CSV table of C-alpha atoms and ligand atoms in Angstrom, one decimal:
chain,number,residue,atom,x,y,z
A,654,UNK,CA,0.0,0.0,0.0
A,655,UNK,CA,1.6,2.7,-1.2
A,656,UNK,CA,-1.1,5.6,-0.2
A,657,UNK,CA,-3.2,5.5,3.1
A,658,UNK,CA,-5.1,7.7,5.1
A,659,UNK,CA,-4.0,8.4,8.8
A,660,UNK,CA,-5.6,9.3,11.8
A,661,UNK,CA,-3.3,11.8,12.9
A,662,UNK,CA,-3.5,13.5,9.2
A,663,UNK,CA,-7.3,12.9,8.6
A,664,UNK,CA,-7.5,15.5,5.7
A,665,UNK,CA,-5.0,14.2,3.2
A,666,UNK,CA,-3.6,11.2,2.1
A,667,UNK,CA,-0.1,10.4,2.9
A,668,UNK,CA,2.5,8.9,0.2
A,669,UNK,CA,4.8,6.1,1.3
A,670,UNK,CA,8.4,8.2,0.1
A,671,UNK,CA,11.9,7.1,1.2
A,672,UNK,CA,14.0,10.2,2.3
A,673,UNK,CA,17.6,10.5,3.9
A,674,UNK,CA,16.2,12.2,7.4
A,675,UNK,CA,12.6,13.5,9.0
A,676,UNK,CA,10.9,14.0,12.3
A,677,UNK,CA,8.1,11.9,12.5
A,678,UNK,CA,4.8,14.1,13.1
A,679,UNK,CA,3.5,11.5,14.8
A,680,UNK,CA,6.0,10.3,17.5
A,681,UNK,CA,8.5,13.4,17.5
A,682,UNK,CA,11.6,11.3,16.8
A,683,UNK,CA,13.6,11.5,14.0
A,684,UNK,CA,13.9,8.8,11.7
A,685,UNK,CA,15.6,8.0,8.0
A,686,UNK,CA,14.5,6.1,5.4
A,687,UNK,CA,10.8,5.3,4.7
A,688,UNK,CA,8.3,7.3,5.4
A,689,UNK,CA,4.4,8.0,4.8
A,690,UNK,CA,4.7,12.0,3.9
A,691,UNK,CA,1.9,14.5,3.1
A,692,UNK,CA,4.1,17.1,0.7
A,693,UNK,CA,1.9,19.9,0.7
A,694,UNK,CA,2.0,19.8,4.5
A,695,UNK,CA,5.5,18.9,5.2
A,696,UNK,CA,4.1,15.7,7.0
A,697,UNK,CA,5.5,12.7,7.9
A,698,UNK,CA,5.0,9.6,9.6
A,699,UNK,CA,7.6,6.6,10.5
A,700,UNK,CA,6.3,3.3,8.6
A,701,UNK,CA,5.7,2.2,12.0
A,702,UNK,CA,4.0,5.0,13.2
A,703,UNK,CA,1.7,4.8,10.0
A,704,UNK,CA,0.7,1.1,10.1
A,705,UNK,CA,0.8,-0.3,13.7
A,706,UNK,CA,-2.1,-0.9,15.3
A,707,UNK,CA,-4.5,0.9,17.7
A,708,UNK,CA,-4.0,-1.5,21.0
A,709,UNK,CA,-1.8,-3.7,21.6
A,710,UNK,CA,-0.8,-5.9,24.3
A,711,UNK,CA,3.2,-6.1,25.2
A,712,UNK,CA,5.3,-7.6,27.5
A,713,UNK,CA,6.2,-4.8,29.0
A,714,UNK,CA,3.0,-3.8,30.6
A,715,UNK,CA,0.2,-5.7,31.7
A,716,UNK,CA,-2.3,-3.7,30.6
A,717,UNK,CA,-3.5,-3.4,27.2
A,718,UNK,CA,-1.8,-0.1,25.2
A,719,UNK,CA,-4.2,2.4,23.1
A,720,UNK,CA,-2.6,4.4,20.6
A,721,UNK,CA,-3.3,7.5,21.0
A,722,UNK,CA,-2.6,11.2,19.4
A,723,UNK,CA,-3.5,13.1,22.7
A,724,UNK,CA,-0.2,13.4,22.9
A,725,UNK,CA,1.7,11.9,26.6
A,726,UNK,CA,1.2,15.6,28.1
A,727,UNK,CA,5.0,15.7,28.9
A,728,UNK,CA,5.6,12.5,30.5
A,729,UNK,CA,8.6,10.2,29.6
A,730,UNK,CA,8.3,7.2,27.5
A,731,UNK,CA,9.0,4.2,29.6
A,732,UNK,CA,11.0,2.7,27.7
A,733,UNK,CA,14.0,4.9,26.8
A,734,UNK,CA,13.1,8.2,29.2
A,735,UNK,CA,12.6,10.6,26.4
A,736,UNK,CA,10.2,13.1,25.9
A,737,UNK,CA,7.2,12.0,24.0
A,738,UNK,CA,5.3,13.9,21.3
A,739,UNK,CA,1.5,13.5,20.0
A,740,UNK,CA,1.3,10.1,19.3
A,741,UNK,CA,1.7,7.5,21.9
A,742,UNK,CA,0.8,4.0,23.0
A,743,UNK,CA,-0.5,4.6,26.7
A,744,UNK,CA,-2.7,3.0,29.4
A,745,UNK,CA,-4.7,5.9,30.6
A,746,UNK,CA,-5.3,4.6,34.3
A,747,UNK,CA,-1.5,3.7,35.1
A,748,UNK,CA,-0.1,6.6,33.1
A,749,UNK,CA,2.2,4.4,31.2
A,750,UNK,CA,3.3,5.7,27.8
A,751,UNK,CA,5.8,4.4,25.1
A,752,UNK,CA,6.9,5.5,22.0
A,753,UNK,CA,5.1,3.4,19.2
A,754,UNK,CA,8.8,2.7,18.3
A,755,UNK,CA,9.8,1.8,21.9
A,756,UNK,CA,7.1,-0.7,21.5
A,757,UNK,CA,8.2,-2.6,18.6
A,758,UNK,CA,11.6,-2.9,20.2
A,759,UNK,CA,13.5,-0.5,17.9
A,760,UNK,CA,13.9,3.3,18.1
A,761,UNK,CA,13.8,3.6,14.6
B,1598,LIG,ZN1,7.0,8.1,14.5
B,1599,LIG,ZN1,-1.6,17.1,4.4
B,1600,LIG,ZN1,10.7,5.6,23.8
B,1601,LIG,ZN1,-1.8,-0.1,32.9
């Protein structure tokens, strides 16, 4: 799938494109490589960020993770400690949160 629509980008459809560098709309890390871009808006998304799915349960945490674009209102990722951005996979009640990246084991 080459084109797909995103729920973080509702209005436009994003292009997968390969690049040398971005910063993932989504997530707020940077990434290389592929990417799911919206050119007119100078958007992208990692391919991870663009495909994986909306819950998920991981070893890492008991509870079932909701991706969400809410954003992790300044809290650390579990995972690695950094600063998250929009999108996130958290568990509202325990007010865990993980990059979608930190998720799938790899930072990018
Ligand atoms: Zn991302
Ligand atoms: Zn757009
Ligand atoms: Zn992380
Ligand atoms: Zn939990």
């Amino acid at each position: 799938m080459t084109r797909i629509r995103h729920f973080t980008h509702p209005s436009c459809y994003l292009t997968r494109t390969c690049q040398q560098s971005f910063i993932c709309n989504g997530c707020g890390v940077a990434g290389y490589g592929v990417s799911y871009r919206c050119n007119s808006c100078d958007f992208d998304l990692h391919e991870y960020c663009a495909r994986c799915p909306q819950s998920l349960s991981c070893s890492m945490h008991s509870h079932c993770l909701t991706l969400t674009q809410s954003g992790g209102c300044g809290r650390r990722c579990s995972v690695c400690c950094q600063a998250t951005s929009r999108l996130v996979y958290q568990c509202g009640p325990c007010g865990f949160v993980v990059h979608p990246l930190c998720v799938q084991g790899r930072r990018w």
